[in-house]
């Protein structure tokens, strides 16, 4: 085996080992890497005893605003968590839209200290969005129908 | 492929590519900037803030591609000891660092009005910050040794070790819950309307051509600098050589 060949195998083996090691570490720390938990996670295990972050959609018809006092429900269509927040909410925050909330659980209600809007991967001009909504082919917060994507 | 390890061979091809890369870069920017800033429609949710995306995605694309090029060239340098591969990696690193910084900064400027935060520690943002530190580490390490050959080898090893981060950045938005939105390309479909896709592709093309053009310029000046160094060294050697007795 030439030295070059040996170095080639050494580099390939090193990368393989490193990749496998990283994969194991990332799997082991799965719960620490996720940025937020879904309402289902919270119902399943007590992950939110301390401060934590939850994410989901703002449930339709749940938003109540009184000055800076805001309350709404975060849902992943299976479980729902009610959230209370005092402060300014971001522009993209709407019912049916993705949201990420930092705070803590307090007797069944999530007391938020920070509200972040989650933007989805759909980009289009307002006219296209209006036309899609009007024709009933798409609602906000849903993935785009395939026909509009492929052209 | 080993033919291109010869700097003369390599530069013959690179010099032939240069006018095309530079010309395309100018043309694409001339088309992309007015379309991206003025003539393309705003987004239905983000309004005009969507225009940040054209610079952001292009920078992010380059920071990933340049790191890939650095890692591949570092491997070639370590395995076959091609000095040209090392030169490619070293000449690319500062550009990669700059595009990585641009992606981070434009992302923050977009994040504040859209998310409501400049920065969050989600997997996509954190892994991109790590990439930025990898670039800085690579640049620092390759200059950290008296013996430049040792520095180059150490930096090449760092570049290869850091390459595990590239798939992590790419798949972070799929593997974990992140605040950052998922990729705009999924199963071959693009979730960007054609009217917004055009400026994005033009801008990505312009950025890519910019990288190739500047890379070739940097390689040229690096090779010239090496020539000057060698000429100086041989001058010094001539001057200090013992004079033959008369």
Tab-separated table of C-alpha atoms in Angstrom, chain A residues 4 7-8 11 15 18-19 22 26 30 33-36 90-92 94 97 100 115-126 128-129 138 140 144 149-151, chain B residues 41-46 50 53 78-81 110 114-115 117 120-122 160-161 163-164 168 176-182 184 189-194 196-197:
chain	number	residue	atom	x	y	z
A	4	UNK	CA	-0.935	8.127	-0.590
A	7	UNK	CA	-3.499	8.561	3.768
A	8	UNK	CA	-6.664	8.303	1.644
A	11	UNK	CA	-8.925	10.360	5.950
A	15	UNK	CA	-14.461	11.135	8.505
A	18	UNK	CA	-16.291	11.446	13.163
A	19	UNK	CA	-19.643	11.327	11.346
A	22	UNK	CA	-21.479	13.208	15.791
A	26	UNK	CA	-26.812	14.581	18.287
A	30	UNK	CA	-32.126	15.335	20.818
A	33	UNK	CA	-31.308	20.602	20.438
A	34	UNK	CA	-34.987	21.036	19.608
A	35	UNK	CA	-35.804	24.707	19.879
A	36	UNK	CA	-39.327	24.144	21.102
A	90	UNK	CA	-44.650	40.484	16.377
A	91	UNK	CA	-46.251	41.593	13.089
A	92	UNK	CA	-46.531	38.097	11.630
A	94	UNK	CA	-51.938	35.786	13.503
A	97	UNK	CA	-49.978	31.093	11.922
A	100	UNK	CA	-42.993	29.950	19.298
A	115	UNK	CA	-43.582	35.477	21.817
A	116	UNK	CA	-41.902	34.834	18.451
A	117	UNK	CA	-43.696	34.447	15.130
A	118	UNK	CA	-42.607	31.474	13.065
A	119	UNK	CA	-42.479	32.122	9.373
A	120	UNK	CA	-43.191	29.283	6.945
A	121	UNK	CA	-41.334	28.515	3.732
A	122	UNK	CA	-44.022	29.890	1.396
A	123	UNK	CA	-43.116	33.015	-0.528
A	124	UNK	CA	-45.484	34.650	-3.020
A	125	UNK	CA	-46.840	38.021	-4.110
A	126	UNK	CA	-50.032	39.249	-2.370
A	128	UNK	CA	-51.177	35.187	-5.862
A	129	UNK	CA	-52.022	34.566	-2.196
A	138	UNK	CA	-55.148	27.114	-0.045
A	140	UNK	CA	-52.739	30.368	5.447
A	144	UNK	CA	-49.028	25.278	-0.923
A	149	UNK	CA	-45.278	24.942	-6.860
A	150	UNK	CA	-44.215	23.017	-9.876
A	151	UNK	CA	-44.508	25.691	-12.557
B	41	UNK	CA	-43.413	42.042	-6.087
B	42	UNK	CA	-43.425	42.082	-2.265
B	43	UNK	CA	-44.380	38.958	-0.297
B	44	UNK	CA	-47.966	38.515	0.928
B	45	UNK	CA	-46.854	38.257	4.570
B	46	UNK	CA	-43.451	39.893	4.819
B	50	UNK	CA	-38.692	39.552	1.649
B	53	UNK	CA	-34.000	36.916	1.450
B	78	UNK	CA	-3.634	15.960	2.975
B	79	UNK	CA	-3.802	12.824	0.845
B	80	UNK	CA	-1.842	13.758	-2.316
B	81	UNK	CA	0.030	16.816	-0.965
B	110	UNK	CA	-34.802	39.877	8.832
B	114	UNK	CA	-40.444	38.986	11.254
B	115	UNK	CA	-39.832	36.726	14.259
B	117	UNK	CA	-35.923	38.554	17.757
B	120	UNK	CA	-32.432	32.643	18.908
B	121	UNK	CA	-30.391	29.557	19.772
B	122	UNK	CA	-32.140	27.167	17.439
B	160	UNK	CA	-12.114	18.160	7.383
B	161	UNK	CA	-13.254	17.749	10.994
B	163	UNK	CA	-17.144	19.290	7.466
B	164	UNK	CA	-19.508	17.234	9.666
B	168	UNK	CA	-26.007	19.392	10.147
B	176	UNK	CA	-35.239	19.306	14.839
B	177	UNK	CA	-37.875	21.903	15.642
B	178	UNK	CA	-36.343	25.220	14.710
B	179	UNK	CA	-37.579	28.768	14.499
B	180	UNK	CA	-35.891	29.026	11.113
B	181	UNK	CA	-38.231	28.036	8.274
B	182	UNK	CA	-37.642	24.744	6.420
B	184	UNK	CA	-37.741	26.213	0.149
B	189	UNK	CA	-40.893	21.418	-5.582
B	190	UNK	CA	-40.147	25.006	-4.679
B	191	UNK	CA	-42.388	26.877	-2.284
B	192	UNK	CA	-41.354	30.222	-3.779
B	193	UNK	CA	-43.574	31.865	-6.379
B	194	UNK	CA	-41.904	32.223	-9.823
B	196	UNK	CA	-39.859	35.849	-6.413
B	197	UNK	CA	-37.822	32.917	-7.693
